[in-house]
Amino acid sequence: FVREGRTFKGQLSKKQQEKKKMEALIRAAINREIAEERRRAEAERKRLAEAEAKRTGKTVAEVEKATPKKSDSEILRSTPEAARLSADFKSNRGRLPWPVSQGNIVRNYGSYTVDGITSSAPDIGIRTTDGAGVKAVFEGEVVQAVAGVVVIKHGEYFSFYSNLASVAVRRGQKVSRGQQIGVADKDPELGYTLVYFGLTQGQNEFNPAPWLAR
């Protein structure tokens, strides 16, 4: 693999506006998943508080006040399976497989400039071959699978893939490391095929490049 530090050439166009919509879809899927997990955690917290109040004679409010609320990351890894996935994912930093078999980074994570206009990217752009299969970088559960976008949960971590010509998975499906989840699309303005790939820990985005195998 080759890493290219140059910025994209091209115009701030309809395609880039579509990209922003995809990014909003991804954030919404991750936020929805965290909100669902938090609802479950709060219901369990209330159940335990009621049991403790009954046992001790304290009020439920007193017990709840003495029980600190968990962070998003703690909630996302609160089951043994989620805790294992989170730890395994974290230990694979620098060893994750690339989402495509052949490719090079043509747009880095973070700030980039096109025609004098600076934007911020939550992911990296990977140029690849026409018709390239896009693969999950780690085992997990699909939490979003719509036209052009797939988001996978790995305990407290999420991986996301966009600019897909087709999607081969569905929401709620368990996937394995290296399993094909879709096919990369060609960008008509750039004239080549690429996939956008990103990672988050909870809602916190970070640069995925150092996590990929060199």
GROMACS .gro file of C-alpha atoms in nm:
model
  214
    1PHE     CA    1   0.000   0.000   0.000
    2VAL     CA    2   0.105   0.356  -0.074
    3ARG     CA    3   0.001   0.654   0.138
    4GLU     CA    4  -0.044   0.983  -0.045
    5GLY     CA    5  -0.047   1.308   0.151
    6ARG     CA    6  -0.187   1.526  -0.123
    7THR     CA    7  -0.534   1.680  -0.109
    8PHE     CA    8  -0.817   1.600  -0.346
    9LYS     CA    9  -0.842   1.789  -0.673
   10GLY     CA   10  -1.188   1.886  -0.786
   11GLN     CA   11  -1.473   2.115  -0.700
   12LEU     CA   12  -1.698   2.149  -0.399
   13SER     CA   13  -1.979   1.984  -0.584
   14LYS     CA   14  -2.295   1.784  -0.561
   15LYS     CA   15  -2.080   1.478  -0.490
   16GLN     CA   16  -1.921   1.645  -0.188
   17GLN     CA   17  -2.261   1.760  -0.066
   18GLU     CA   18  -2.370   1.395  -0.087
   19LYS     CA   19  -2.061   1.304   0.116
   20LYS     CA   20  -2.170   1.542   0.392
   21LYS     CA   21  -2.513   1.376   0.393
   22MET     CA   22  -2.346   1.036   0.428
   23GLU     CA   23  -2.137   1.166   0.719
   24ALA     CA   24  -2.458   1.290   0.888
   25LEU     CA   25  -2.617   0.945   0.835
   26ILE     CA   26  -2.315   0.778   0.995
   27ARG     CA   27  -2.319   1.009   1.298
   28ALA     CA   28  -2.695   0.956   1.338
   29ALA     CA   29  -2.653   0.576   1.331
   30ILE     CA   30  -2.379   0.586   1.597
   31ASN     CA   31  -2.576   0.831   1.814
   32ARG     CA   32  -2.888   0.613   1.783
   33GLU     CA   33  -2.694   0.303   1.889
   34ILE     CA   34  -2.544   0.481   2.191
   35ALA     CA   35  -2.888   0.617   2.288
   36GLU     CA   36  -3.042   0.267   2.269
   37GLU     CA   37  -2.763   0.120   2.483
   38ARG     CA   38  -2.802   0.405   2.733
   39ARG     CA   39  -3.178   0.344   2.759
   40ARG     CA   40  -3.109  -0.022   2.836
   41ALA     CA   41  -2.842   0.071   3.090
   42GLU     CA   42  -3.069   0.324   3.263
   43ALA     CA   43  -3.352   0.069   3.285
   44GLU     CA   44  -3.113  -0.179   3.448
   45ARG     CA   45  -2.979   0.093   3.681
   46LYS     CA   46  -3.335   0.174   3.791
   47ARG     CA   47  -3.417  -0.194   3.845
   48LEU     CA   48  -3.109  -0.240   4.064
   49ALA     CA   49  -3.185   0.082   4.254
   50GLU     CA   50  -3.539  -0.035   4.330
   51ALA     CA   51  -3.408  -0.368   4.459
   52GLU     CA   52  -3.146  -0.192   4.673
   53ALA     CA   53  -3.406   0.054   4.809
   54LYS     CA   54  -3.632  -0.234   4.906
   55ARG     CA   55  -3.343  -0.411   5.081
   56THR     CA   56  -3.209  -0.108   5.271
   57GLY     CA   57  -3.520   0.104   5.329
   58LYS     CA   58  -3.369   0.398   5.139
   59THR     CA   59  -3.563   0.577   4.866
   60VAL     CA   60  -3.497   0.488   4.500
   61ALA     CA   61  -3.382   0.848   4.443
   62GLU     CA   62  -3.124   0.816   4.724
   63VAL     CA   63  -2.986   0.494   4.582
   64GLU     CA   64  -2.977   0.633   4.226
   65LYS     CA   65  -2.797   0.947   4.346
   66ALA     CA   66  -2.526   0.731   4.505
   67THR     CA   67  -2.481   0.527   4.186
   68PRO     CA   68  -2.272   0.719   3.929
   69LYS     CA   69  -2.394   0.718   3.571
   70LYS     CA   70  -2.174   0.535   3.324
   71SER     CA   71  -1.998   0.700   3.031
   72ASP     CA   72  -2.091   0.612   2.674
   73SER     CA   73  -1.782   0.391   2.644
   74GLU     CA   74  -1.865   0.207   2.970
   75ILE     CA   75  -2.220   0.146   2.848
   76LEU     CA   76  -2.103   0.022   2.507
   77ARG     CA   77  -1.872  -0.234   2.670
   78SER     CA   78  -2.102  -0.328   2.959
   79THR     CA   79  -2.166  -0.688   2.848
   80PRO     CA   80  -1.891  -0.954   2.854
   81GLU     CA   81  -1.912  -0.989   2.474
   82ALA     CA   82  -1.888  -0.611   2.418
   83ALA     CA   83  -1.599  -0.583   2.666
   84ARG     CA   84  -1.412  -0.861   2.482
   85LEU     CA   85  -1.474  -0.701   2.142
   86SER     CA   86  -1.362  -0.360   2.267
   87ALA     CA   87  -1.039  -0.499   2.414
   88ASP     CA   88  -0.966  -0.710   2.104
   89PHE     CA   89  -1.029  -0.417   1.873
   90LYS     CA   90  -0.804  -0.186   2.076
   91SER     CA   91  -0.524  -0.446   2.079
   92ASN     CA   92  -0.533  -0.458   1.699
   93ARG     CA   93  -0.419  -0.097   1.653
   94GLY     CA   94  -0.170  -0.102   1.364
   95ARG     CA   95  -0.284  -0.450   1.262
   96LEU     CA   96  -0.634  -0.400   1.121
   97PRO     CA   97  -0.671  -0.523   0.761
   98TRP     CA   98  -0.740  -0.259   0.497
   99PRO     CA   99  -1.106  -0.240   0.389
  100VAL     CA  100  -0.996  -0.312   0.028
  101SER     CA  101  -0.739  -0.561  -0.102
  102GLN     CA  102  -0.552  -0.296  -0.304
  103GLY     CA  103  -0.551   0.075  -0.238
  104ASN     CA  104  -0.372   0.391  -0.133
  105ILE     CA  105  -0.482   0.685   0.080
  106VAL     CA  106  -0.560   0.985  -0.141
  107ARG     CA  107  -0.728   1.202   0.123
  108ASN     CA  108  -0.617   1.209   0.485
  109TYR     CA  109  -0.823   1.236   0.800
  110GLY     CA  110  -0.886   1.587   0.935
  111SER     CA  111  -0.850   1.918   0.757
  112TYR     CA  112  -0.809   1.930   0.379
  113THR     CA  113  -0.839   2.208   0.123
  114VAL     CA  114  -1.010   2.203  -0.216
  115ASP     CA  115  -0.995   2.513  -0.437
  116GLY     CA  116  -0.906   2.730  -0.138
  117ILE     CA  117  -1.193   2.600   0.076
  118THR     CA  118  -1.093   2.409   0.392
  119SER     CA  119  -1.309   2.125   0.520
  120SER     CA  120  -1.268   1.859   0.788
  121ALA     CA  121  -1.298   1.489   0.710
  122PRO     CA  122  -1.403   1.229   0.973
  123ASP     CA  123  -1.249   0.953   0.760
  124ILE     CA  124  -0.980   0.876   0.501
  125GLY     CA  125  -1.032   0.837   0.125
  126ILE     CA  126  -0.881   0.519  -0.019
  127ARG     CA  127  -0.838   0.488  -0.395
  128THR     CA  128  -0.887   0.131  -0.515
  129THR     CA  129  -0.951  -0.080  -0.823
  130ASP     CA  130  -1.279  -0.076  -1.018
  131GLY     CA  131  -1.536  -0.313  -0.867
  132ALA     CA  132  -1.328  -0.368  -0.553
  133GLY     CA  133  -1.497  -0.551  -0.269
  134VAL     CA  134  -1.512  -0.359   0.059
  135LYS     CA  135  -1.450  -0.570   0.369
  136ALA     CA  136  -1.516  -0.533   0.742
  137VAL     CA  137  -1.191  -0.460   0.925
  138PHE     CA  138  -1.306  -0.647   1.237
  139GLU     CA  139  -1.585  -0.869   1.366
  140GLY     CA  140  -1.894  -0.688   1.487
  141GLU     CA  141  -2.260  -0.605   1.430
  142VAL     CA  142  -2.397  -0.394   1.144
  143VAL     CA  143  -2.587  -0.096   1.288
  144GLN     CA  144  -2.643   0.088   0.959
  145ALA     CA  145  -2.668  -0.049   0.606
  146VAL     CA  146  -2.828   0.186   0.355
  147ALA     CA  147  -2.746   0.292   0.001
  148GLY     CA  148  -2.377   0.381  -0.003
  149VAL     CA  149  -2.309   0.347   0.371
  150VAL     CA  150  -2.230   0.071   0.623
  151VAL     CA  151  -2.159   0.122   0.995
  152ILE     CA  152  -2.036  -0.167   1.214
  153LYS     CA  153  -2.021  -0.176   1.596
  154HIS     CA  154  -1.724  -0.346   1.766
  155GLY     CA  155  -1.808  -0.305   2.135
  156GLU     CA  156  -1.731   0.060   2.213
  157TYR     CA  157  -1.572   0.114   1.869
  158PHE     CA  158  -1.742   0.174   1.535
  159SER     CA  159  -1.605   0.142   1.183
  160PHE     CA  160  -1.778   0.308   0.890
  161TYR     CA  161  -1.753   0.275   0.515
  162SER     CA  162  -1.909   0.502   0.251
  163ASN     CA  163  -1.914   0.565  -0.124
  164LEU     CA  164  -2.035   0.209  -0.180
  165ALA     CA  165  -2.192   0.117  -0.514
  166SER     CA  166  -2.375  -0.170  -0.345
  167VAL     CA  167  -2.423  -0.302   0.009
  168ALA     CA  168  -2.412  -0.676   0.091
  169VAL     CA  169  -2.518  -0.671   0.459
  170ARG     CA  170  -2.822  -0.564   0.661
  171ARG     CA  171  -2.874  -0.393   0.995
  172GLY     CA  172  -2.847  -0.635   1.288
  173GLN     CA  173  -2.626  -0.879   1.096
  174LYS     CA  174  -2.312  -1.015   1.265
  175VAL     CA  175  -2.005  -0.995   1.041
  176SER     CA  176  -1.657  -1.140   1.066
  177ARG     CA  177  -1.319  -0.978   1.006
  178GLY     CA  178  -1.252  -0.964   0.632
  179GLN     CA  179  -1.614  -1.035   0.533
  180GLN     CA  180  -1.729  -0.846   0.223
  181ILE     CA  181  -1.989  -0.584   0.311
  182GLY     CA  182  -2.020  -0.408  -0.025
  183VAL     CA  183  -1.851  -0.285  -0.342
  184ALA     CA  184  -1.664   0.045  -0.381
  185ASP     CA  185  -1.811   0.305  -0.615
  186LYS     CA  186  -1.642   0.511  -0.885
  187ASP     CA  187  -1.629   0.886  -0.837
  188PRO     CA  188  -1.726   1.038  -1.175
  189GLU     CA  189  -1.552   1.367  -1.098
  190LEU     CA  190  -1.225   1.213  -0.984
  191GLY     CA  191  -1.237   0.942  -1.249
  192TYR     CA  192  -1.144   0.655  -1.018
  193THR     CA  193  -1.294   0.421  -0.760
  194LEU     CA  194  -1.261   0.497  -0.391
  195VAL     CA  195  -1.404   0.414  -0.051
  196TYR     CA  196  -1.416   0.634   0.257
  197PHE     CA  197  -1.322   0.462   0.582
  198GLY     CA  198  -1.340   0.590   0.939
  199LEU     CA  199  -1.333   0.485   1.305
  200THR     CA  200  -1.485   0.618   1.626
  201GLN     CA  201  -1.469   0.528   1.994
  202GLY     CA  202  -1.824   0.599   2.098
  203GLN     CA  203  -1.897   0.936   1.934
  204ASN     CA  204  -1.530   1.037   1.924
  205GLU     CA  205  -1.379   1.023   1.575
  206PHE     CA  206  -1.007   0.961   1.534
  207ASN     CA  207  -0.757   0.905   1.252
  208PRO     CA  208  -0.802   0.548   1.123
  209ALA     CA  209  -0.475   0.539   0.922
  210PRO     CA  210  -0.245   0.438   1.211
  211TRP     CA  211  -0.479   0.149   1.293
  212LEU     CA  212  -0.436  -0.015   0.952
  213ALA     CA  213  -0.165  -0.277   0.892
  214ARG     CA  214   0.140  -0.134   0.724
   0.00000   0.00000   0.00000
